[in-house]
XYZ file of C-alpha atoms in Angstrom:
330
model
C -24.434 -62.677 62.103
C -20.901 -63.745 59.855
C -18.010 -60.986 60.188
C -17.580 -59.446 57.377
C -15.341 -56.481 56.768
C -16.582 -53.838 54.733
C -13.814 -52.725 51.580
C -11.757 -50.013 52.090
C -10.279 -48.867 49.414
C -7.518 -46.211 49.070
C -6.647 -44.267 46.260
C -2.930 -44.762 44.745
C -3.343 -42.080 42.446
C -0.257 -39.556 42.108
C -0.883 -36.680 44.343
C -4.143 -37.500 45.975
C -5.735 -40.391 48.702
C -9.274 -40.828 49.865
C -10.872 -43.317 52.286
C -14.505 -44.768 51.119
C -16.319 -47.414 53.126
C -18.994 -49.893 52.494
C -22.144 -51.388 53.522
C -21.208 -50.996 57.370
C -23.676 -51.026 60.737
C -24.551 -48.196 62.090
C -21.101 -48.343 64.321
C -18.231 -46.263 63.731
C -15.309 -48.048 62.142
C -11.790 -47.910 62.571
C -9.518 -47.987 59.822
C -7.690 -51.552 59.134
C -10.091 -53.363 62.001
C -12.599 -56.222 61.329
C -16.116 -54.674 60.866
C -19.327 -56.203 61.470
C -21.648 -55.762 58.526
C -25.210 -56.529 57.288
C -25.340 -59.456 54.900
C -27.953 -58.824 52.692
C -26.951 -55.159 51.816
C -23.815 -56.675 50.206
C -23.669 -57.626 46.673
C -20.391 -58.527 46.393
C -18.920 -60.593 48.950
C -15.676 -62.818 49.279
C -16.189 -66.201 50.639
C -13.017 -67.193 49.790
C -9.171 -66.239 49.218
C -6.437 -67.347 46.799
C -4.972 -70.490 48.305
C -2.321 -72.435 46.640
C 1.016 -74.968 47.896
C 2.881 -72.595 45.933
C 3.411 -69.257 47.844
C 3.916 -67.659 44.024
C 0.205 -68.119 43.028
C -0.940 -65.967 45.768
C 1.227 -63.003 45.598
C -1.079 -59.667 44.802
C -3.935 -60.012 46.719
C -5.194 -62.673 44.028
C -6.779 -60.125 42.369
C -9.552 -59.603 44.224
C -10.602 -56.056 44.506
C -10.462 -54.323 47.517
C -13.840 -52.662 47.259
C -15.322 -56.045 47.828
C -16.685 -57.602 51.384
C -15.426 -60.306 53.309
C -16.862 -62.806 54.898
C -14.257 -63.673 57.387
C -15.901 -66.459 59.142
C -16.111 -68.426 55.307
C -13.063 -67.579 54.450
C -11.404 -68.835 57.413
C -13.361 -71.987 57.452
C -12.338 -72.514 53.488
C -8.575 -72.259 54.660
C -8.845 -74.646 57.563
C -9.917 -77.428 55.388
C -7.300 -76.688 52.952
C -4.794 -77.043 55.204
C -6.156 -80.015 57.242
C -6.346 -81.897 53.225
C -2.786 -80.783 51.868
C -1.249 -81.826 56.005
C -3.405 -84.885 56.740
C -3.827 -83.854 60.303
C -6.784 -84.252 62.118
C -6.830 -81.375 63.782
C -6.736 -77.665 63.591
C -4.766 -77.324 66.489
C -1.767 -79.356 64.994
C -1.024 -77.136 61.855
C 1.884 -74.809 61.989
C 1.029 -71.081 61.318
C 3.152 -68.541 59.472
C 2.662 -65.049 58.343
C 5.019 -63.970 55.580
C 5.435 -60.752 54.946
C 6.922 -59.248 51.926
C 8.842 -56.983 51.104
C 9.705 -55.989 54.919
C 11.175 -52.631 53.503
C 11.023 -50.230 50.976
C 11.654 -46.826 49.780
C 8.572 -44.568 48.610
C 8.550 -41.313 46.661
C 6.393 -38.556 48.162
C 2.533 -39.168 47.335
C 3.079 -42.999 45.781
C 0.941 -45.320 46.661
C 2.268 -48.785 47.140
C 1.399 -52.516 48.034
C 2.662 -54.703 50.749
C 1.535 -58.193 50.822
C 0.745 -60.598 53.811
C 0.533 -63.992 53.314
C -0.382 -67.000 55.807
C 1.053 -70.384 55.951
C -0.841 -73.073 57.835
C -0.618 -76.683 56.703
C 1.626 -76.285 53.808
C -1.222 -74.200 51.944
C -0.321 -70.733 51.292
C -3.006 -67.461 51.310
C -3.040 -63.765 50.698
C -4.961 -62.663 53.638
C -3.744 -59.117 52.806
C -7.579 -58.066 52.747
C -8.699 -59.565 56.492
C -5.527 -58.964 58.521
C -5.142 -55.594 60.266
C -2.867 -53.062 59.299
C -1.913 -50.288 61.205
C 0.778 -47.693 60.692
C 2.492 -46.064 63.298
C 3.071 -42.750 61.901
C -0.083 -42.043 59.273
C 1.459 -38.774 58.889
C 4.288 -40.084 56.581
C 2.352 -43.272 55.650
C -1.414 -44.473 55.922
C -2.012 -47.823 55.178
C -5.436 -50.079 54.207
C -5.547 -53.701 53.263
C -2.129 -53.446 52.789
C -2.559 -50.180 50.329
C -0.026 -47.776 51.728
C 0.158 -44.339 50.657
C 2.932 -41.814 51.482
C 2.193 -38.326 53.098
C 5.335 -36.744 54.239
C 8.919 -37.067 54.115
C 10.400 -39.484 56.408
C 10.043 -43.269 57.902
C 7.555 -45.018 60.090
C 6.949 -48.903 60.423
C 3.711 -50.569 59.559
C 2.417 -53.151 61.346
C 0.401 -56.083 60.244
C -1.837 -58.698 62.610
C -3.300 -62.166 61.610
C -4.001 -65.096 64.285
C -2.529 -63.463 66.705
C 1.070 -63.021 64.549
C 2.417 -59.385 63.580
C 5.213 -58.363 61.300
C 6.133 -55.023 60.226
C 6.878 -52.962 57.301
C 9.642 -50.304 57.314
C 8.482 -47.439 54.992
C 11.336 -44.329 53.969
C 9.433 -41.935 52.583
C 11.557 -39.740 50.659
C 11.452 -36.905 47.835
C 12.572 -38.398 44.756
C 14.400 -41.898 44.155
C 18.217 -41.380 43.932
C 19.585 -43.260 40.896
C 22.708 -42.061 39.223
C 24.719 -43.371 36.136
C 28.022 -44.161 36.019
C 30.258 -46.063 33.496
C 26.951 -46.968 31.718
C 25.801 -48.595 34.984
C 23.183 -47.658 37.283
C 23.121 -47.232 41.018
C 20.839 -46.583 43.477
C 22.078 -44.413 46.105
C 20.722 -44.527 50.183
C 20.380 -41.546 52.609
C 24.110 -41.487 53.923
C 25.123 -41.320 50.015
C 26.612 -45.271 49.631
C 25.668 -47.563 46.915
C 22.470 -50.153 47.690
C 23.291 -53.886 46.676
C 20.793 -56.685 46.885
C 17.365 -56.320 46.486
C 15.719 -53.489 46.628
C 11.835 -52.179 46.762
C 11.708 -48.865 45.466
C 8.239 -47.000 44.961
C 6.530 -50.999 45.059
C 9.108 -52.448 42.273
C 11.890 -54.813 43.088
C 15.082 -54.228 41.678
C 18.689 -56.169 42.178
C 21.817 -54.705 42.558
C 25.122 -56.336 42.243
C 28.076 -56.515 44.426
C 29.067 -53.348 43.143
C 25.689 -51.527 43.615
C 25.431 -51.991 39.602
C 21.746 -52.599 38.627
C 20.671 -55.910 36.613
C 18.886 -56.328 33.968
C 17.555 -59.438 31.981
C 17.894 -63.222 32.803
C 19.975 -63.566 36.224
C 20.344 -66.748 38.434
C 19.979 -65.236 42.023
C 20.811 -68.015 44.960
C 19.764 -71.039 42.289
C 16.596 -69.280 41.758
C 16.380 -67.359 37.877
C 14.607 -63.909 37.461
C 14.278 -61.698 34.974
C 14.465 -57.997 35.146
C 13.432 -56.002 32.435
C 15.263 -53.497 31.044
C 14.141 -50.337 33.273
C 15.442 -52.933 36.021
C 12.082 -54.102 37.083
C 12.027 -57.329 38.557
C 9.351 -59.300 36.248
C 5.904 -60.694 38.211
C 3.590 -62.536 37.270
C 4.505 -62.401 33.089
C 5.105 -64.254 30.360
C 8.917 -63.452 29.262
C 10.570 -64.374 25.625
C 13.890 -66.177 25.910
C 16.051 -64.497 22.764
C 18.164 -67.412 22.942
C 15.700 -70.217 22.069
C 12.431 -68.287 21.403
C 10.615 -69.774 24.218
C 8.232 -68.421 26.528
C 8.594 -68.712 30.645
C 6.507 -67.142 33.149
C 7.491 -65.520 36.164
C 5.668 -65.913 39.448
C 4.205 -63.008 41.146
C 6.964 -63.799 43.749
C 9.465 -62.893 40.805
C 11.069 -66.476 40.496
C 10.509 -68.737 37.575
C 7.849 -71.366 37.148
C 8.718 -74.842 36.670
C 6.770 -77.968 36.252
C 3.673 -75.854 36.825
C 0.596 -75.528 35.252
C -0.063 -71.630 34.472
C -3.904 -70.364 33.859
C -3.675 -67.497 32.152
C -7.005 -65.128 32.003
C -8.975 -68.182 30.313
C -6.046 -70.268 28.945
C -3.955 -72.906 30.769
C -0.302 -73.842 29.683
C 2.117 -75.827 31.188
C 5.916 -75.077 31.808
C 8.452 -77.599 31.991
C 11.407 -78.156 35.025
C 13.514 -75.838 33.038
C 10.614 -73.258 32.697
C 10.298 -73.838 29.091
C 6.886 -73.713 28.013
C 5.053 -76.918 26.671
C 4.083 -76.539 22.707
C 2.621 -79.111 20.529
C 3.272 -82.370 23.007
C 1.398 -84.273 25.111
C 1.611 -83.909 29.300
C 0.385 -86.083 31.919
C -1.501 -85.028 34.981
C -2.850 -86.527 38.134
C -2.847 -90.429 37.688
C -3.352 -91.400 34.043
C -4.993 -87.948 33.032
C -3.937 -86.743 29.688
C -3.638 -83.035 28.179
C -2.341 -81.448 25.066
C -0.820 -78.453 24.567
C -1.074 -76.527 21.140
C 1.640 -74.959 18.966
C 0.910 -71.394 20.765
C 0.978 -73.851 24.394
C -2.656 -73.577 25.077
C -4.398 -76.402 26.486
C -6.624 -78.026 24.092
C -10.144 -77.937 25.446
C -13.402 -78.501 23.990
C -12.701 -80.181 20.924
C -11.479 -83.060 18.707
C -7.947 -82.790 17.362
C -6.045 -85.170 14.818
C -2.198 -85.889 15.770
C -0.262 -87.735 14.022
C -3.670 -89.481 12.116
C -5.242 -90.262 15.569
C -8.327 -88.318 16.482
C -8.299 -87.540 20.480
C -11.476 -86.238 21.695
C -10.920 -83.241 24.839
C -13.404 -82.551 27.259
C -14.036 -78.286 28.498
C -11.241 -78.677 31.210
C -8.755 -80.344 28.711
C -8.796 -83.884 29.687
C -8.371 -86.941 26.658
C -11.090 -88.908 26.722
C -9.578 -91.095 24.734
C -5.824 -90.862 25.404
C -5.142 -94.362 23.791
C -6.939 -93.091 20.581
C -9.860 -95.516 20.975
């Protein structure tokens, strides 16, 4: 029989949280442990997780939703041979192994429900195993927690604890009343417990946020230890978006991670584009992929796919993932 764990999903919704199971065995369960399950009573089940070299691909859960099934055992299998490919080794015993978890603290109002995301590094391949690691929480009073879902109860701070091969990390979870901003001199500030100003970054209700030197908070395009960001202006950190530069009228996306893409290629719902090493987004101009592959981007920076195109009195035929067939123009 594979392992496969059953979804549980947990309601985020303002002011309310309920626990609903799947297709399980006959077995009790225990919340945030793997789950044996019946195969054929599942319709829809995960064989395999977001993987990239990139850790900011993989950042929320891929999108997978949580009242899906996993089948561990594929999953697992899928990972190993991405990592053995991207390392070269020979063996599974001679990758490294990493668990990242992110953020490792964060303030929650009263009856939010927030995301915490665990991600595991083995052979230079990153993964959001956020659904198949186990989660516990060591106060559910103040803060329950599935598949990295964490919902806030009661007033006050507990850590919560996540397992994967054998590695665990922890959360640190302040569950308070209301999130203490205050404005002064035009400038915002969030305020801690003991009353100082917070500077750095800072996770408040799930959003990231940075604050200055000063405890000021920032808004728009920042460079943050070489790395640019942009926060909008509500002070949310930007993930995973598309952002207009004022200053030149190009677009840049922002990893789910929060830092800038560059030389990447982006797929966006069922368009790809392509961003430059400055982040700039590719428009009307050609790009060169593995080897002597050839793409095109459009004025709007999609990919051209599917079609025939004339530039510059040359007709280049694409193929339905964007490659030139005939990138001399023969």
């Amino acid at each position: 029989m594979k392992r496969i764990i059953p979804f549980l999903f947990l309601s985020i919704c303002i002011g309310s949280s309920s626990l609903i199971t799947g297709c399980t065995n006959s077995t009790s369960t225990t919340e945030g442990s793997f789950t044996n399950a019946d195969n054929s009573k599942n319709k829809d089940i995960v064989k395999e997780l977001l993987s990239s070299t990139d850790i900011g691909d993989v950042y929320n859960g891929g999108g997978i939703d949580l009242e899906s099934s996993f089948d561990v055992n594929s999953i697992e299998k899928k990972m190993t041979e991405l990592a053995l490919a991207n390392s070269g080794a020979n063996s599974e015993d001679k990758l490294d192994h990493h668990l990242i978890v992110t953020p490792t603290a964060m303030d929650v109002e009263l009856q939010f429900g927030v995301s915490a995301e665990a991600i595991f590094l083995e052979g230079g391949i990153y993964t959001n195993v956020s659904q198949i690691a186990v989660w516990t929480s060591q106060n559910p009073d103040i803060a329950d927690v599935t598949q990295g879902e964490i919902h806030a109860d009661k007033v006050g701070e507990t850590d919560i604890t996540v397992t994967y091969q054998g590695i665990t990390k922890s959360v640190h979870i302040n569950v308070i009343e209301k999130a203490k901003w205050e404005e002064r001199d035009g400038s915002w500030y969030y305020i801690d417990s003991s009353g100082k100003k917070t500077t750095g970054w800072k996770v408040i209700n799930g959003n990231w946020y940075y604050l200055n030197n000063t405890g000021a908070m920032l808004t728009g395009w920042q460079k943050i230890k070489d790395t640019y960001y942009y926060l909008h202006s509500t002070g949310v950190m930007a993930q995973g978006e598309w952002v207009k530069n004022k200053d030149d009228g190009a677009w840049y996306y922002f990893n789910y991670n929060g830092e800038m893409a560059k030389r990447k290629w982006i797929k966006d719902g069922t368009n790809t584009f392509y961003v430059h090493s400055n982040g700039k987004i590719a428009t009307d101009e050609w790009v060169q992929g593995a080897g002597d592959t050839w793409y095109y981007l459009l004025l709007d920076g999609k990919m051209a796919r599917d079609r025939a195109i004339d530039i510059k009195g040359v007709n280049y035929q694409f193929d339905k993932e964007g490659k030139c067939l005939n990138p001399n123009g023969n």
